[in-house]
Tab-separated table of C-alpha atoms and ligand atoms in Angstrom:
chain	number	residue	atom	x	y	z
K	1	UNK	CA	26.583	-23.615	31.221
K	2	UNK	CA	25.872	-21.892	28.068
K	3	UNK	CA	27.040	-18.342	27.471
K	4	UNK	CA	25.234	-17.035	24.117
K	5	UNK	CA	25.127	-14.595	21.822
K	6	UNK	CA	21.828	-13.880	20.344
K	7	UNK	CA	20.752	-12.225	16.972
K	8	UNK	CA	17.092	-11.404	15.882
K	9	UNK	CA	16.208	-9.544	12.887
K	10	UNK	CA	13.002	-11.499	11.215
K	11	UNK	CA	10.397	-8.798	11.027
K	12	UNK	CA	11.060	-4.622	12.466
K	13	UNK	CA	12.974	-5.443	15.748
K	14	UNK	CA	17.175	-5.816	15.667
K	15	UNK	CA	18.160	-7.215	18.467
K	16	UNK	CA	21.478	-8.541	20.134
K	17	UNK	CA	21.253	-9.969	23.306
K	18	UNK	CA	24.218	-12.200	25.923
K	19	UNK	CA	22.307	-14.739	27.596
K	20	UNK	CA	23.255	-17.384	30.309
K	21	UNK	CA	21.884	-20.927	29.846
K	22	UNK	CA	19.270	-19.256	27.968
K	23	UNK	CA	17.751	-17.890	31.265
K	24	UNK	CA	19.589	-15.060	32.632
K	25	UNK	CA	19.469	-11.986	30.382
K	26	UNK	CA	22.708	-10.372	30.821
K	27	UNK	CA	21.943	-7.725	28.184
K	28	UNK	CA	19.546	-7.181	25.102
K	29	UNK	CA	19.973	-4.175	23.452
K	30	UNK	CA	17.293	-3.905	20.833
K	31	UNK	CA	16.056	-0.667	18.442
K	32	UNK	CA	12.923	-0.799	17.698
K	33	UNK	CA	11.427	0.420	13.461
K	34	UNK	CA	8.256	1.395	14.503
K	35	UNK	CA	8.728	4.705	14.159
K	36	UNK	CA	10.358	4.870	10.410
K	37	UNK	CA	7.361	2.566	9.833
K	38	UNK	CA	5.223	4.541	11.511
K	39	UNK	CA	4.152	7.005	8.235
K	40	UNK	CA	4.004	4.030	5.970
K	41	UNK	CA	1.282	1.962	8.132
K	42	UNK	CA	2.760	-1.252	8.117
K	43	UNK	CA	6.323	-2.404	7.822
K	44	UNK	CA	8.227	-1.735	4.558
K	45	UNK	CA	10.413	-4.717	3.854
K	46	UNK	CA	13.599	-3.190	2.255
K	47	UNK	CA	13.847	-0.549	4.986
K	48	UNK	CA	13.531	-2.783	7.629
K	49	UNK	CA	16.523	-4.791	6.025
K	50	UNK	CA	18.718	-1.116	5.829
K	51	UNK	CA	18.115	-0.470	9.274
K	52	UNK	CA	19.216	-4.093	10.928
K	53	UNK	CA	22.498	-3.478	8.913
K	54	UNK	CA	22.591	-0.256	10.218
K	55	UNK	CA	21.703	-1.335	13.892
K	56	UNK	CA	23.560	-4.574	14.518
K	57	UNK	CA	27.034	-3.202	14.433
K	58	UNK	CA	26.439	-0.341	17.131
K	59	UNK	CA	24.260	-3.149	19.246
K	60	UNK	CA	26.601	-5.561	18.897
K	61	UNK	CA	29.248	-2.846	20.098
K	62	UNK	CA	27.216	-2.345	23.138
K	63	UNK	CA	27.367	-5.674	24.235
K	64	UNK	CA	31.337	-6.317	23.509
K	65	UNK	CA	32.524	-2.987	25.158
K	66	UNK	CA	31.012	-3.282	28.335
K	67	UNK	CA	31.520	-7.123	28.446
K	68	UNK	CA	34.569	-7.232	27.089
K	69	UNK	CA	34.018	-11.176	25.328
K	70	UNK	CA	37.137	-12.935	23.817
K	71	UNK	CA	37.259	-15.452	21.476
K	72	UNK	CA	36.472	-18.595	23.869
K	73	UNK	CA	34.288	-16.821	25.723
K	74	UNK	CA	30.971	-18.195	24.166
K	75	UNK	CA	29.478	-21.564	24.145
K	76	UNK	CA	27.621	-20.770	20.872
K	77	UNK	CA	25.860	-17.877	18.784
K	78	UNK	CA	22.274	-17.969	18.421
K	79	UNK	CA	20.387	-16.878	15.343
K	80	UNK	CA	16.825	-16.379	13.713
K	81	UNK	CA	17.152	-18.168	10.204
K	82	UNK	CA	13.254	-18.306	9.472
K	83	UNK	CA	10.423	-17.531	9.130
K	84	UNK	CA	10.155	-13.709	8.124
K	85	UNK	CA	11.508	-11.242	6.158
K	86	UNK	CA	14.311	-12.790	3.803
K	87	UNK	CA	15.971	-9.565	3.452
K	88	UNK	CA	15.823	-9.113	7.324
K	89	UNK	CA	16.758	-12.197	8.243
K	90	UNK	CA	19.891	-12.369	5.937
K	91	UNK	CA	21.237	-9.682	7.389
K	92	UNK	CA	21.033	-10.835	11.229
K	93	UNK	CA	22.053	-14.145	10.214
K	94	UNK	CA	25.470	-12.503	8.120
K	95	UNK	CA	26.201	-10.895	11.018
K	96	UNK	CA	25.690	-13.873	13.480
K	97	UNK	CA	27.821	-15.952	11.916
K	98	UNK	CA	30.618	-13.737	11.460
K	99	UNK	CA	30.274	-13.173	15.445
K	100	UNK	CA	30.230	-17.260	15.217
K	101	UNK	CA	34.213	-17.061	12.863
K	102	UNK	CA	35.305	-14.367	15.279
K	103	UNK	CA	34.301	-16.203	18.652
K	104	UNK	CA	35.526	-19.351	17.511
K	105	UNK	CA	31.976	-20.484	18.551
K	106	UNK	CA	29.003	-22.842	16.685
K	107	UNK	CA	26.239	-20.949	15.069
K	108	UNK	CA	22.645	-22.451	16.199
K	109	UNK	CA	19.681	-21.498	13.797
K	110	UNK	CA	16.133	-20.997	15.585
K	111	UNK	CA	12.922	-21.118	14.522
K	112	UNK	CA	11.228	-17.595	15.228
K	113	UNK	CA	8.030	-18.768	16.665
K	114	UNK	CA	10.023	-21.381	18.549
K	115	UNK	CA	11.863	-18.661	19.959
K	116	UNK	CA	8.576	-16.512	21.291
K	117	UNK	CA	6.985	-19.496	22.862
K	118	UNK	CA	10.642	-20.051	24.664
K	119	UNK	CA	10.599	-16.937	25.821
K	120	UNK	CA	8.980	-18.107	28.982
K	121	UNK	CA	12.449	-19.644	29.984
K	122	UNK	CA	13.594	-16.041	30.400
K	123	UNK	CA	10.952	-15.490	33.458
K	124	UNK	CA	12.020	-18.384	35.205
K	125	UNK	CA	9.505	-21.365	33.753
K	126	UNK	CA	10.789	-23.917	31.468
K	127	UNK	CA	9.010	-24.730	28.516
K	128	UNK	CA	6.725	-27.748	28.994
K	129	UNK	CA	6.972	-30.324	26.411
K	130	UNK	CA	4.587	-31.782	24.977
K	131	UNK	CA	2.662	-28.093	24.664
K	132	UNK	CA	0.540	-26.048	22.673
K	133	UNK	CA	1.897	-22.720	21.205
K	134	UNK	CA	-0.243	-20.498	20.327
K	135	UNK	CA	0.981	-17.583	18.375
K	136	UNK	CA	-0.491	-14.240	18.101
K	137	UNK	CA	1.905	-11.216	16.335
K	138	UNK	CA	1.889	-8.989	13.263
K	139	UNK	CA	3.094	-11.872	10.954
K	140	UNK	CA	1.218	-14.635	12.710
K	141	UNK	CA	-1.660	-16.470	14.193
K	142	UNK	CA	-1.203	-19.898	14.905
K	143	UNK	CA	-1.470	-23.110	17.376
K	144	UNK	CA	0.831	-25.533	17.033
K	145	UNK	CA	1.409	-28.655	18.819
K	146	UNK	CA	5.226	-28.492	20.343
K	147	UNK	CA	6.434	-32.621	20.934
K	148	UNK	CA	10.209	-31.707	21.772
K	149	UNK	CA	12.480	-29.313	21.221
K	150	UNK	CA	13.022	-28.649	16.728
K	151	UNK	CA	9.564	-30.845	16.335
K	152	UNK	CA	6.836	-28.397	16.136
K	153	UNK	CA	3.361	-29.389	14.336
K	154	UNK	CA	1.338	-26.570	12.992
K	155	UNK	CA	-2.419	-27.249	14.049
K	156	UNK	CA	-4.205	-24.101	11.969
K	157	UNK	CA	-2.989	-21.344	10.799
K	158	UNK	CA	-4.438	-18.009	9.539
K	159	UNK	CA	-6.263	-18.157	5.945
K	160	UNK	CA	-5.454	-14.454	5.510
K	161	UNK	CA	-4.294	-11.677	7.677
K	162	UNK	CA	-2.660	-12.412	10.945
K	163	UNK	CA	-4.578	-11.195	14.651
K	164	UNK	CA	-1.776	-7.938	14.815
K	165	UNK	CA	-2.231	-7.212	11.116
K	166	UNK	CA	-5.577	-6.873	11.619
K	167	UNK	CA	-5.581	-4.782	14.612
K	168	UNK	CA	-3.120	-2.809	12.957
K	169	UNK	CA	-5.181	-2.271	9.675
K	170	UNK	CA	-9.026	-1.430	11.690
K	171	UNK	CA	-6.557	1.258	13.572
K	172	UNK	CA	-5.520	2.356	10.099
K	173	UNK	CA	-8.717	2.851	9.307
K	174	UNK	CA	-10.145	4.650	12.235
K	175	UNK	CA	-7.397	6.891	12.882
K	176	UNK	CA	-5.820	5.820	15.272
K	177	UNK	CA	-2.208	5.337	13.864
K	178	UNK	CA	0.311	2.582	14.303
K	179	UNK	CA	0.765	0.156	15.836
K	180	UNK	CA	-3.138	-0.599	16.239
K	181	UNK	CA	-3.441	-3.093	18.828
K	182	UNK	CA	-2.435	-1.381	21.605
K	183	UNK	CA	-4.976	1.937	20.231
K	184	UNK	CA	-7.695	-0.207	19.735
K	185	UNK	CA	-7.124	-1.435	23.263
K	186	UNK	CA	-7.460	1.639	24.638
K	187	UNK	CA	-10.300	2.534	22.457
K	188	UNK	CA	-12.459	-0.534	23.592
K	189	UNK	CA	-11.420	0.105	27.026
K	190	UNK	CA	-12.990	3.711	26.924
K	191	UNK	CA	-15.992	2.268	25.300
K	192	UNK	CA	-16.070	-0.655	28.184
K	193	UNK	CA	-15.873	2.076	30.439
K	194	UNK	CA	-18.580	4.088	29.307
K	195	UNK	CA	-20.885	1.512	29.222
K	196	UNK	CA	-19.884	0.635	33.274
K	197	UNK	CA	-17.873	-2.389	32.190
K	198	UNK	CA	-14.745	-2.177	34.783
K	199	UNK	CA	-11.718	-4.182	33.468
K	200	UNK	CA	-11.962	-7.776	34.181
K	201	UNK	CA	-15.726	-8.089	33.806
K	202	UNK	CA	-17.148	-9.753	31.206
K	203	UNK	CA	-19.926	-7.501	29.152
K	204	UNK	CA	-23.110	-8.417	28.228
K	205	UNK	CA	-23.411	-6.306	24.879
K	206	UNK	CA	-22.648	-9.383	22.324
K	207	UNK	CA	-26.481	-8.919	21.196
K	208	UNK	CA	-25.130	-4.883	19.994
K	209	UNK	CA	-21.941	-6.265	18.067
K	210	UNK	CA	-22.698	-5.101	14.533
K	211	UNK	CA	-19.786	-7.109	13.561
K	212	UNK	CA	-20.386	-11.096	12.446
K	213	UNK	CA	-19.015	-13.627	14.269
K	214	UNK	CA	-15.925	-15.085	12.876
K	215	UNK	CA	-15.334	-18.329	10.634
K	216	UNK	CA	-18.797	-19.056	12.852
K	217	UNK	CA	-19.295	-22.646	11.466
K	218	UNK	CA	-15.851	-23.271	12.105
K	219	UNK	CA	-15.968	-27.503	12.958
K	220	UNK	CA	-15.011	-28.435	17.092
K	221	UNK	CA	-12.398	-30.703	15.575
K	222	UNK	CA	-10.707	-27.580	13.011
K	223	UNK	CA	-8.222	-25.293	13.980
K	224	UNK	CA	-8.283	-21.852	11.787
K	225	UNK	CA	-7.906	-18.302	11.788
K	226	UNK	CA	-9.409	-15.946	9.278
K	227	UNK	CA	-9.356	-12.003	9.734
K	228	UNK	CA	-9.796	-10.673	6.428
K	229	UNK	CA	-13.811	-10.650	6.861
K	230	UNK	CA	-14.069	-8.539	9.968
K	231	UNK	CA	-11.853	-6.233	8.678
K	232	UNK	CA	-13.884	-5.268	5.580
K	233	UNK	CA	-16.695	-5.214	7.582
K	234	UNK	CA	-15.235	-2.601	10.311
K	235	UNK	CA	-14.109	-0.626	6.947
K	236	UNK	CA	-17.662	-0.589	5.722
K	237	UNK	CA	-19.731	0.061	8.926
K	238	UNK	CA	-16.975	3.019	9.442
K	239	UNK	CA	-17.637	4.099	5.993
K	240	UNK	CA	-21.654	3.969	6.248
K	241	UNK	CA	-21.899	5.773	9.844
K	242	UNK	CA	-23.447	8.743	9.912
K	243	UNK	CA	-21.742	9.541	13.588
K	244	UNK	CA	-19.113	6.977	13.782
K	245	UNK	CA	-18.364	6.308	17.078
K	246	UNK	CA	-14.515	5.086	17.077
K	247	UNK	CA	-14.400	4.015	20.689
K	248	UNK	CA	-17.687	1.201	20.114
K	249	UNK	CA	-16.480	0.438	16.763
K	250	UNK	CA	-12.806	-0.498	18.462
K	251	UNK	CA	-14.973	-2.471	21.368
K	252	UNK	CA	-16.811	-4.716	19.080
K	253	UNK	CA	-14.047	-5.330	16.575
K	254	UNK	CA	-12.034	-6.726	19.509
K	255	UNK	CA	-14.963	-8.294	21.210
K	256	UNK	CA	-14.691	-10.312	17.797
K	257	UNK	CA	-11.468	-11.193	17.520
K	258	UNK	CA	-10.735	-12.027	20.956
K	259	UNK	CA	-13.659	-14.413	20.436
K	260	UNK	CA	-12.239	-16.350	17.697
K	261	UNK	CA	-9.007	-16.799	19.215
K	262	UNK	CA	-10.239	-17.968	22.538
K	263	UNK	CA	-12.226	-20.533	20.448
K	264	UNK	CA	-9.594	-21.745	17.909
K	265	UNK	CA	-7.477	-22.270	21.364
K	266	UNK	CA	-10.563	-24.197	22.450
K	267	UNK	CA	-10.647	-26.424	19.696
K	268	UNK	CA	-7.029	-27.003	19.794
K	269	UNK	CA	-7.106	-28.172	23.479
K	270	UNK	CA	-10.040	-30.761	22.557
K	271	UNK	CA	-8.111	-31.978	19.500
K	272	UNK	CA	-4.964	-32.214	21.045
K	273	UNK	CA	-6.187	-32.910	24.697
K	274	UNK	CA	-4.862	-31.238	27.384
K	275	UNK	CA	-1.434	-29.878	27.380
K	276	UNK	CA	-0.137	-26.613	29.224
K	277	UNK	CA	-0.490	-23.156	26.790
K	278	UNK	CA	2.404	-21.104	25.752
K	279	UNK	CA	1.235	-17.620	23.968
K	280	UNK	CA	3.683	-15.267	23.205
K	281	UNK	CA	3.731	-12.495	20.659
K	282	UNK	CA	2.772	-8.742	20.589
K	283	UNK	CA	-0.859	-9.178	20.650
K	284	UNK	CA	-0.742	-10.941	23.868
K	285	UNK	CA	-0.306	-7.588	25.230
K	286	UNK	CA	-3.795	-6.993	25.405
K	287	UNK	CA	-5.792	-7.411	28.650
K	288	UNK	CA	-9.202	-8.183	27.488
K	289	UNK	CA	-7.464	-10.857	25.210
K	290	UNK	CA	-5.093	-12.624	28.265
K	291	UNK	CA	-8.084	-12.708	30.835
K	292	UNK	CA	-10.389	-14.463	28.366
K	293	UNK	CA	-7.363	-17.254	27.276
K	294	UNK	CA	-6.888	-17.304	30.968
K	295	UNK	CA	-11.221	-18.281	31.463
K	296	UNK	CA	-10.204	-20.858	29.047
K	297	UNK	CA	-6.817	-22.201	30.147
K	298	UNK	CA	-8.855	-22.741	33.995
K	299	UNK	CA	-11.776	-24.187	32.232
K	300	UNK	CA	-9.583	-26.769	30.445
K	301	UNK	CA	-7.409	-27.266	33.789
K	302	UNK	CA	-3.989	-26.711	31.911
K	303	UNK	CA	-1.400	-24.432	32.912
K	304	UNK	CA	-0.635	-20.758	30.610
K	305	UNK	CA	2.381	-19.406	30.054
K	306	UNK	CA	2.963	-15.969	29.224
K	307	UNK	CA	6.615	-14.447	28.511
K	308	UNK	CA	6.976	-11.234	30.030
K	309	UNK	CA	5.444	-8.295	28.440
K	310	UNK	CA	9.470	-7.200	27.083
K	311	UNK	CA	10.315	-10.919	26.132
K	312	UNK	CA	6.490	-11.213	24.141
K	313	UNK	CA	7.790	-8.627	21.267
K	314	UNK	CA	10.210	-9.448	18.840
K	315	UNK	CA	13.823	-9.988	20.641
K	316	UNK	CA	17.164	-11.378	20.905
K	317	UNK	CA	16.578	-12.976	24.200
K	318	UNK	CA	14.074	-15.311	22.929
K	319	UNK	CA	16.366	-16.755	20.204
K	320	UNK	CA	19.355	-17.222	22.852
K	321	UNK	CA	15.954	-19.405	25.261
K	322	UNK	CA	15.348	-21.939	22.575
K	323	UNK	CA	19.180	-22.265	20.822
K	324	UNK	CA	20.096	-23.063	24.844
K	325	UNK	CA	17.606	-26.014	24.450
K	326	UNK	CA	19.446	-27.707	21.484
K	327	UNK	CA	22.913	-26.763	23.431
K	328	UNK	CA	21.993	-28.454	26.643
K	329	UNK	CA	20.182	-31.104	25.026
K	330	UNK	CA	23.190	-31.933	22.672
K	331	UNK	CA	20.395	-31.708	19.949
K	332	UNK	CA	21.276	-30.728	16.450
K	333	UNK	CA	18.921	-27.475	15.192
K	334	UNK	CA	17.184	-28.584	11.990
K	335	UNK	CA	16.920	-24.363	12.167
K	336	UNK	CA	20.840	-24.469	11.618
K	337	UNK	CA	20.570	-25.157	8.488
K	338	UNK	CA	20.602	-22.420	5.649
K	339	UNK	CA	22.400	-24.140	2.524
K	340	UNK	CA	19.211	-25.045	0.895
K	341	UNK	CA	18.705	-22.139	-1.163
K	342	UNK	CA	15.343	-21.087	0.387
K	343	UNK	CA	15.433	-22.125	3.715
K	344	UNK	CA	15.062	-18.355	4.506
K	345	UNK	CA	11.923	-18.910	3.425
K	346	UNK	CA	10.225	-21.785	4.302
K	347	UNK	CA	8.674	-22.381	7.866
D	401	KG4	O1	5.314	-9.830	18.221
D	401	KG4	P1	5.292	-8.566	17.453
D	401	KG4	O2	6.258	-7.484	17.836
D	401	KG4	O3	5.473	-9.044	15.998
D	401	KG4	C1	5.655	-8.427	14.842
D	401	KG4	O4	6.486	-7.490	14.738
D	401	KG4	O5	4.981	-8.951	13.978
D	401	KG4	O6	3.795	-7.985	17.508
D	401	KG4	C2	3.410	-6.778	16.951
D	401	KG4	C3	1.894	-6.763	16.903
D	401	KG4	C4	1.340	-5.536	16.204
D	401	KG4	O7	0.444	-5.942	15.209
D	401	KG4	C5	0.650	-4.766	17.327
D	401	KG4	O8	-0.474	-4.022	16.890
D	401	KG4	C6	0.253	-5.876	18.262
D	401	KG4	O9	1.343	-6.775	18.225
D	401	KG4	N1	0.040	-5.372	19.629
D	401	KG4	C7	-1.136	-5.467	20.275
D	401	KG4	C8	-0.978	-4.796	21.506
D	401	KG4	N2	0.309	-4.329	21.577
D	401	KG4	C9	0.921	-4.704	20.412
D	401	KG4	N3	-2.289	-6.050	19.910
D	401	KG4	C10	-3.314	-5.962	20.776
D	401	KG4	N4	-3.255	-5.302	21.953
D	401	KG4	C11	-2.110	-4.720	22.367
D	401	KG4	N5	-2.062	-4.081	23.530
């Protein structure tokens, strides 16, 4: 067994969820920033702290009403303690481990990306171990090589922006509001459209994509990320059109993108070998970018792993999926640990 209490507050999402054995969602209330970030463009850190302090108490509230817990009542209490926003993260992890004093229950730090690509747990896989992770959100873009449960080995990481920052800044820059990724989407899917592509057929118009191919000399045996490029370049071919046509300008951009990740998984699975695929975080939303990791995943012959769509954004589920692996494992969470000054901070 494992009844837990879950807190998540690393980046624009509070969240408080009660999970059994970090499977069975019992409930996860979570409020979502997006739209006091919305006029900004991108998330502003000290509001995004303000509002989990504001949040958690009336989540939390939720939860204990209708639930009615006791002291006793929980095996443990499950927090984020890094990475992401140290403001954020302090306050979720405050209020954790007061819930921790009060339920007479251990507090058991996670790692945030740890907690995405465990987020399959919650749909009924486990998490295969050894594994690749591959990890595609606003803050992130990364592979990294999982060996056990708290033993995670980054493979490459992103020189500059991360995949959802980048979205989110070519929608800035079109128009099309925030978040991007999902506008873009629908953007490229008009322009697919148009053009007779029907979803889930590959397009033949790489020889019109006015955007260069990314980190293109990138070596077999490297694993990197860089978005920073294709950005400026969407900013100046937007700036420089006469007629700018949004809808092929969202295509290509994402034609790109989706490229490099697809290879950078590539490259991961012939370093590494192969191992199944978890990829979790907001971008995996997107269609065009799950059926071509898919094409991959089948030509490799390893298995992909997906959370559901409401488990691949920021939540407390997630944290409650991995903690439960250190709980039933009887492992200790080198997450757990906050004492060192700036472990808020450090991956
Ligand atoms: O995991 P998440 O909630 O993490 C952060 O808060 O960082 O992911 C949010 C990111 C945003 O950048 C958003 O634009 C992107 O996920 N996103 C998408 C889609 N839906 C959300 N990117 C591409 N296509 C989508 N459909």
């Amino acid at each position: 067994m494992g009844l837990a209490l879950a807190f998540e507050s690393s980046c624009d999402e509070t969240g408080v969820a009660l999970v059994e054995n970090g499977r069975r969602v019992i409930a996860a209330p979570l409020f979502s920033q997006i739209a006091m970030h919305r006029p900004y463009g991108g998330i502003v850190p000290e509001y995004a702290s303000r509002a989990h302090l504001e949040k958690f108490t009336p989540l939390l509230s939720e939860i204990l009403t209708a639930h009615n817990l006791k002291p006793g009542d929980l095996d443990y209490v499950a927090v984020t303690t890094r990475p992401g926003l140290i403001g954020a993260l302090l306050v979720g992890y405050q209020s954790a481990r007061a819930c921790a004093r009060f339920f007479k229950a251990p507090l058991i730090g996670v790692h945030h990306l740890e907690a995405h690509l465990a987020a399959v747990r919650l749909s009924g896989h486990e998490t295969p171990f050894p594994a690749l992770g591959l990890m595609l959100s606003g803050g992130n873009s990364a592979i990294y090589e999982l060996k056990k449960p708290g033993d995670i080995r980054v493979m490459g990481d992103t020189l500059d922006d991360a995949a959802g920052e980048a979205l989110d800044k070519a929608a800035q820059i079109l128009g099309l509001g925030y978040p991007g990724g999902p506008r873009i989407e629908e953007r490229a899917e008009a322009f697919a459209l148009s053009r007779g592509i029907t979803p889930g057929h590959e397009n033949n118009l790489d020889s019109e994509n006015i955007f260069p191919v990314i980190l293109k000399s990138l070596r077999r045996d490297k694993v990197e990320f860089s978005f920073s490029g294709i950005k400026t370049a969407l900013l100046r071919a937007y700036e420089s059109a006469a007629e700018k046509n949004i809808d092929a300008l969202a295509f290509f951009y994402q034609e790109r993108i989706v490229e490099h990740i697809t290879r950078n998984l590539s490259h991961a699975l012939e370093i590494a070998g192969k191992k199944p695929v978890i990829a979790a975080g907001g971008v995996l939303a997107n269609k065009r970018l799950r059926r071509s990791l898919e094409g991959i995943c089948r030509k490799f012959g390893v298995q992909l792993l997906i959370p559901e769509f409401r488990y691949c954004t920021d939540n407390a589920a997630m944290v409650a999926a991995a903690a439960q692996l250190y709980f039933e494992n009887n492992l200790k969470s080198p997450y757990s640990d906050v004492q060192s000054g700036n472990a808020f901070l450090s991956a």
